[in-house]
CSV table of C-alpha atoms in Angstrom, one decimal:
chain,number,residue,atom,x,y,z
A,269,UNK,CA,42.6,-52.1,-7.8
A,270,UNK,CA,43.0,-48.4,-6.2
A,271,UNK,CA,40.8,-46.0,-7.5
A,272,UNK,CA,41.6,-43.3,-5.2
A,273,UNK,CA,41.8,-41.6,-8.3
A,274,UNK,CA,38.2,-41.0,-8.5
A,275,UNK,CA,38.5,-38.9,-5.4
A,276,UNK,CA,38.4,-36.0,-7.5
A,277,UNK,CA,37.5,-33.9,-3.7
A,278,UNK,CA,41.0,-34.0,-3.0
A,279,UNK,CA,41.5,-30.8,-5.7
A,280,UNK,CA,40.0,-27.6,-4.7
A,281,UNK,CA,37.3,-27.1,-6.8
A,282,UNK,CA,38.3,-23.8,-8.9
A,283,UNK,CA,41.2,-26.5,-9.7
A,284,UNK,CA,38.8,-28.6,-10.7
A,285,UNK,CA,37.2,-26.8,-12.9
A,286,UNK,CA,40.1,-24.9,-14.5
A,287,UNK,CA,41.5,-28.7,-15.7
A,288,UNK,CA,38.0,-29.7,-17.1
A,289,UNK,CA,38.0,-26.1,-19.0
A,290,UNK,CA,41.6,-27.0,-20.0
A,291,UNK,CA,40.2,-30.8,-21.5
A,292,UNK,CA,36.9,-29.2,-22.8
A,293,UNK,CA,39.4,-27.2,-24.8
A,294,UNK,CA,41.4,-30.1,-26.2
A,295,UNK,CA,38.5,-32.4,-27.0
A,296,UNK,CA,37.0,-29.3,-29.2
A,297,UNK,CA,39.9,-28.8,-30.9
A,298,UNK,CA,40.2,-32.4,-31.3
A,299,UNK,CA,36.9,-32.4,-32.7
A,300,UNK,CA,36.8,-29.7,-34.7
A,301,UNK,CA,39.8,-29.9,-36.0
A,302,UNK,CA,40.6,-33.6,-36.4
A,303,UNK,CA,44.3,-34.1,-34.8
A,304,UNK,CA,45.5,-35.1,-31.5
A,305,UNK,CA,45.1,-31.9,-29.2
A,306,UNK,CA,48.5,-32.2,-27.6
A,307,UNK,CA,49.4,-29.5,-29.0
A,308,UNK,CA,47.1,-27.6,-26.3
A,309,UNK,CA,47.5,-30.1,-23.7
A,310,UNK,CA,51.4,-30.4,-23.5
A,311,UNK,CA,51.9,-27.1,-23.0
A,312,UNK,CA,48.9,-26.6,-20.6
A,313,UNK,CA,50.4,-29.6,-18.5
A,314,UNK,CA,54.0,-28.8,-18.2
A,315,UNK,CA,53.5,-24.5,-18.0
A,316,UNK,CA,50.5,-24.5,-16.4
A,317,UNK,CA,50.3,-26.9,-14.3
A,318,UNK,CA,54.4,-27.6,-13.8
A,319,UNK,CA,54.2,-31.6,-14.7
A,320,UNK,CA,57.4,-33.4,-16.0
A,321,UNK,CA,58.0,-33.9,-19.6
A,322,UNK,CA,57.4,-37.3,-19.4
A,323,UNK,CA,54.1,-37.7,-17.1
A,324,UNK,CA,52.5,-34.5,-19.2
A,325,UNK,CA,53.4,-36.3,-22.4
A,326,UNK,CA,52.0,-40.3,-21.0
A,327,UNK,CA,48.9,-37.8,-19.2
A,328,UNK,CA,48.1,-35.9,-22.5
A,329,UNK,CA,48.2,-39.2,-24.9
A,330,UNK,CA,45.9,-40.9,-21.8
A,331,UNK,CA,43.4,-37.9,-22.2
A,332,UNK,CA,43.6,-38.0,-25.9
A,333,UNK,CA,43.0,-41.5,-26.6
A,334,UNK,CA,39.0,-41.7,-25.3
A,335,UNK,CA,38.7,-38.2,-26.7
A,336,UNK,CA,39.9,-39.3,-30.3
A,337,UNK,CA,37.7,-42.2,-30.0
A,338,UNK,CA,34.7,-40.6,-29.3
A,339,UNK,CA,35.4,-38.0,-32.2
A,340,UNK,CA,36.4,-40.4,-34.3
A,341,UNK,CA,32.7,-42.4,-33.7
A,342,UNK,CA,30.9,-38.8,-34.6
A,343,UNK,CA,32.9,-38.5,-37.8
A,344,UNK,CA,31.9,-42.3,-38.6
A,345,UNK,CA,28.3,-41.6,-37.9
A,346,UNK,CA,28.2,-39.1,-40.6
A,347,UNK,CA,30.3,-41.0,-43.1
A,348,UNK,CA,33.0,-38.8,-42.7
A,349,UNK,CA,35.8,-41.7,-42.5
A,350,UNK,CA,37.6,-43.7,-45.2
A,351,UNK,CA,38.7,-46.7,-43.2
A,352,UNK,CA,40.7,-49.0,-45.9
A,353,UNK,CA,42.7,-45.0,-46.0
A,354,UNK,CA,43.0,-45.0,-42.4
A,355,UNK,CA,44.1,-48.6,-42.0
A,356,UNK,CA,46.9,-47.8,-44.6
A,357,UNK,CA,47.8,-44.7,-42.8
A,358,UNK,CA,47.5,-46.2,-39.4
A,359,UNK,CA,49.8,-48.8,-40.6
A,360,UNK,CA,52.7,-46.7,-42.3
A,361,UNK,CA,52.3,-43.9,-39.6
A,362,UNK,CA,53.4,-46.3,-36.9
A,363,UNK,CA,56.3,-47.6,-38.5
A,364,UNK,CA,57.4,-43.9,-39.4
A,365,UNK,CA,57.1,-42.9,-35.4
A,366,UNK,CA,59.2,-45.7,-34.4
A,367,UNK,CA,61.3,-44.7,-36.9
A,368,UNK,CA,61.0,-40.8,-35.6
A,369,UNK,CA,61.4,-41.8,-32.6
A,370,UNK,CA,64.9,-43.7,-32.8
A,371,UNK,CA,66.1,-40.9,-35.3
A,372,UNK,CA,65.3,-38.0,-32.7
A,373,UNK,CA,69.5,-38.3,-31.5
A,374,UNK,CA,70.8,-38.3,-34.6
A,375,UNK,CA,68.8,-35.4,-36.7
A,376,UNK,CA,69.1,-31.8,-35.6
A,377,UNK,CA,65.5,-31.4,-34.4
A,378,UNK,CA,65.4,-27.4,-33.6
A,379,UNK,CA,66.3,-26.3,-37.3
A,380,UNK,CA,63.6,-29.1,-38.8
A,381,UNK,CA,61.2,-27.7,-36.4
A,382,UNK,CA,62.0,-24.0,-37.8
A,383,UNK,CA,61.7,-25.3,-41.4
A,384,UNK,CA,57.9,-27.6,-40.6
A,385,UNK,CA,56.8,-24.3,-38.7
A,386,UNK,CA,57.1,-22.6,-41.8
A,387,UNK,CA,56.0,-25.3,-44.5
A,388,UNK,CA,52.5,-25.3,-41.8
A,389,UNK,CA,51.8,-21.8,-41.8
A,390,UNK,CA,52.5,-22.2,-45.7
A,391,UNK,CA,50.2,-24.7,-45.8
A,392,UNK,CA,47.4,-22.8,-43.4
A,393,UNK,CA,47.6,-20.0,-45.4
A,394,UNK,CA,47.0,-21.9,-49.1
A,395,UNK,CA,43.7,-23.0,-46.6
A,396,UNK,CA,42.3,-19.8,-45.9
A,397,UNK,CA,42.5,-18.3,-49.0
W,293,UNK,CA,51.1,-46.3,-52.6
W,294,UNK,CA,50.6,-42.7,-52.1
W,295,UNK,CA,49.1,-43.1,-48.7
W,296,UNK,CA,51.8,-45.2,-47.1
W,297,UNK,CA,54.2,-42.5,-48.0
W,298,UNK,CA,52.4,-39.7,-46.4
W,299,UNK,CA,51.7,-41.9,-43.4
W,300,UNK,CA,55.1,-42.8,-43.1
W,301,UNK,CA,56.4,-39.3,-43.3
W,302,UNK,CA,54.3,-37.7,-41.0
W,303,UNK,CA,54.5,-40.4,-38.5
W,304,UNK,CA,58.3,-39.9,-38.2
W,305,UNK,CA,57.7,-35.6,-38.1
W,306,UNK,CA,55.2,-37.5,-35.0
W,307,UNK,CA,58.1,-39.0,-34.0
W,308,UNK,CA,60.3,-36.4,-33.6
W,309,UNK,CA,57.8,-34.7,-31.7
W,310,UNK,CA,57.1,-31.9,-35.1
W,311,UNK,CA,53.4,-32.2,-35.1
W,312,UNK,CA,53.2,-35.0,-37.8
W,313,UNK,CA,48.9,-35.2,-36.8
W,314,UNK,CA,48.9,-31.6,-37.8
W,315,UNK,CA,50.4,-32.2,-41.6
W,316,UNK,CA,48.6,-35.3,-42.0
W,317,UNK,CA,45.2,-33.7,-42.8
W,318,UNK,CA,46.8,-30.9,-45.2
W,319,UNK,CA,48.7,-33.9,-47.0
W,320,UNK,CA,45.2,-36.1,-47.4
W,321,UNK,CA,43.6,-32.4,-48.2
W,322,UNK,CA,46.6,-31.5,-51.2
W,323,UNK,CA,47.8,-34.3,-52.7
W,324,UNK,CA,44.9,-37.1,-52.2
W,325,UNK,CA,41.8,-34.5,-52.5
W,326,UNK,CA,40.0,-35.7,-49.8
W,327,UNK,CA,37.2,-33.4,-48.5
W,328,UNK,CA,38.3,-31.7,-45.1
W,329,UNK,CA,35.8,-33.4,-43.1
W,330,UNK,CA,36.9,-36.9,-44.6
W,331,UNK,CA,40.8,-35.7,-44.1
W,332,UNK,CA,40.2,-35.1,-40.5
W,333,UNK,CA,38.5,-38.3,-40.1
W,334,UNK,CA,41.0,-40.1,-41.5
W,335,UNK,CA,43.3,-38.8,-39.3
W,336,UNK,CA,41.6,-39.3,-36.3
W,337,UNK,CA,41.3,-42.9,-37.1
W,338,UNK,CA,44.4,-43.5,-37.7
W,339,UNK,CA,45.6,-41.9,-34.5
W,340,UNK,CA,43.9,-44.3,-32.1
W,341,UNK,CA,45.7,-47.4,-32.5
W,342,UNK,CA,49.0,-45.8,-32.4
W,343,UNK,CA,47.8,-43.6,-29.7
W,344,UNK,CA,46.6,-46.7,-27.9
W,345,UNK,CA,49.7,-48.7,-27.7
W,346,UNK,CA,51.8,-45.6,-26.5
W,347,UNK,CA,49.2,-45.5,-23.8
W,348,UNK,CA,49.6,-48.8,-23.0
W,349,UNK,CA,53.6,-48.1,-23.2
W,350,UNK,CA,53.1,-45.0,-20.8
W,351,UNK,CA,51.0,-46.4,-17.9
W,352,UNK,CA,53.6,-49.4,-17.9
W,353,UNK,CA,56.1,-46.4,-17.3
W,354,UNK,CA,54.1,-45.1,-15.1
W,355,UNK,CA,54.1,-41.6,-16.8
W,356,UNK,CA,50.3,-41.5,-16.7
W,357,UNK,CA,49.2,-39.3,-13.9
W,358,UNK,CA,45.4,-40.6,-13.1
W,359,UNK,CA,43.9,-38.0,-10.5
W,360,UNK,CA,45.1,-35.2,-13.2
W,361,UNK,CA,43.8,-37.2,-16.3
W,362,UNK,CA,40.2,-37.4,-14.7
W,363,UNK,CA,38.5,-33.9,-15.0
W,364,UNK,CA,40.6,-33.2,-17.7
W,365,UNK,CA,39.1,-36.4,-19.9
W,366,UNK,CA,35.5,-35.1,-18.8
W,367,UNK,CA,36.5,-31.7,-20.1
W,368,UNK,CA,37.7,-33.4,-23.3
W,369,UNK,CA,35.0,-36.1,-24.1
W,370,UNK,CA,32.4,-33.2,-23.7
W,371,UNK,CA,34.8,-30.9,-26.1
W,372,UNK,CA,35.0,-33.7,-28.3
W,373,UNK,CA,31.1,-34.5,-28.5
W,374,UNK,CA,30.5,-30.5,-29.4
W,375,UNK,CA,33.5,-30.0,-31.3
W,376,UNK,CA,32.9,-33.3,-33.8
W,377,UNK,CA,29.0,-32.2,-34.7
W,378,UNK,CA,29.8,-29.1,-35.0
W,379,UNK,CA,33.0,-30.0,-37.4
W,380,UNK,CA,30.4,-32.6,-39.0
W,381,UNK,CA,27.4,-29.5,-39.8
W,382,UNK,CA,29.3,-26.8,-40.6
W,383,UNK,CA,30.3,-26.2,-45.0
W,384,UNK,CA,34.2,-28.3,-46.0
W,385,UNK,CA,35.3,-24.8,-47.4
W,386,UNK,CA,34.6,-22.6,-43.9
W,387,UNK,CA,35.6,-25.9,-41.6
W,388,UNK,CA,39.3,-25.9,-44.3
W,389,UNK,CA,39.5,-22.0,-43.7
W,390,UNK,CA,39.1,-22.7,-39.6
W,391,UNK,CA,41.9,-25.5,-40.2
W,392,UNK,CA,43.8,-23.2,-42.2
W,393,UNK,CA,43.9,-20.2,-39.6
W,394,UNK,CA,44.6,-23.1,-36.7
W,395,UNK,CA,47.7,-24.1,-38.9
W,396,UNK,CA,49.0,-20.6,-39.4
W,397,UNK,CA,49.2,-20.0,-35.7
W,398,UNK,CA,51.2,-23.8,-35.5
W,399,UNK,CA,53.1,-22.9,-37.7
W,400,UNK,CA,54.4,-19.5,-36.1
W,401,UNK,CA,54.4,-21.2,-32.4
W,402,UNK,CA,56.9,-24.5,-33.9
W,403,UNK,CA,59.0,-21.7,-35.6
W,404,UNK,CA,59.2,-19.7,-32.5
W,405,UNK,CA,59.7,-22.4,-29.4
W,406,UNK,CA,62.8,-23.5,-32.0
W,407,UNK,CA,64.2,-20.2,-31.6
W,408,UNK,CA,66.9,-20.0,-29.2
W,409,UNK,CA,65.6,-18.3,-25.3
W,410,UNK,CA,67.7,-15.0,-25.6
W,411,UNK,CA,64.9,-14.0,-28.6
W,412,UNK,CA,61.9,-15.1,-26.4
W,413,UNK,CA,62.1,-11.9,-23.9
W,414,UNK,CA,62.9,-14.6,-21.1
């Protein structure tokens, strides 16, 4: 086992501390919010900090995963969580992003994006007021 | 019956990379009622199992890049402690308003990175 990866040293330390301000960030907004935090980190990995496509997307998931966990174990502790919902979500929402996922060649992505960008800010807006 | 619908649709949006996470709590919010707290919960929950095998799916692939994920998950679990109580104290209808202000700028950024470069300035 190689965990050279502790050797967090090896980064200057303004580096350092720009990355944990970037994941303090994410895990707020993954907190406060409820949802992934991707959103933040995607960008922030492949702009920022010039990863791949496919390292900032396995990296950001990586991140997310503990952070979602430990959010998801505050929201439990106040009885904020309906599990039998979240098992029937779980369930179906898997079978959808396979599904998403094998779809992605075959539906034209950038014109569904337009449309779900403005159904969300529809949607924010009916929230705010 | 409800529920497997809206999971299944907004885990293909997930799939096709259109922020399905982000609909799923103003789905469970509009059509099921939940209070916000509960809907962001739910969703939360729901994430890490799927989250967890596409981990397992990445680091296989080895598209998980360790040294970077460290002080980035330190950042995150701290984030995550502060931004979860705070979420869990704060009144459903200010915490929906937050979530509704969070959406709206979502929404504009999906609508705008679809938009082809030449309107983007560079």
């Amino acid at each position: 086992m190689n965990f050279s990866f502790l050797n967090i040293s090896g980064h200057h330390f303004p580096h350092v501390l720009r990355l944990g301000g970037i994941g303090l960030l994410t895990g707020i907004i993954n907190g406060l919010l409820g949802i992934g935090g991707g959103t933040i980190l995607i960008p922030a990995l492949t702009f920022l900090l010039q990863k791949e496509q496919h390292t900032a997307h396995g990296t950001s998931l990586a991140i997310i995963l503990p952070t979602a966990m430990v959010s998801t174990f505050v929201y439990q502790a106040n009885n904020h969580i309906d599990w039998p919902l979240a098992f029937k979500i779980a369930l179906s929402g898997m079978i959808g992003g396979y599904l998403g996922a094998n779809l992605m060649e075959h539906i034209p992505a950038a014109s569904l994006k337009k449309l779900f960008g403005i159904f969300m800010a529809i949607a924010g807006l009916r929230m705010v007021f | 019956m409800l529920a497997y619908i809206i999971g299944l649709l907004t885990g293909i949006l997930s799939g096709l990379a259109i922020g399905g996470g982000t609909l799923l709590v103003p789905a469970l919010v509009f059509l099921m009622h939940l209070p916000q707290q509960t809907a962001q919960g739910v969703c939360l929950a729901s994430f890490v199992p799927t989250a967890f095998v596409a981990v397992l799916t990445h680091f296989r692939q080895n598209n998980v890049d360790l040294k970077l994920a460290l002080p980035l998950t330190i950042g995150a679990l701290g984030g995550a402690l502060l931004g979860s109580v705070l979420a869990n104290h704060v009144d459903a209808a200010l915490l929906k308003k937050l979530f509704g202000l969070f959406l709206i700028g979502m929404g504009i950024y999906e609508y705008s990175c679809s938009l082809p470069k030449k309107y983007l300035g560079n």
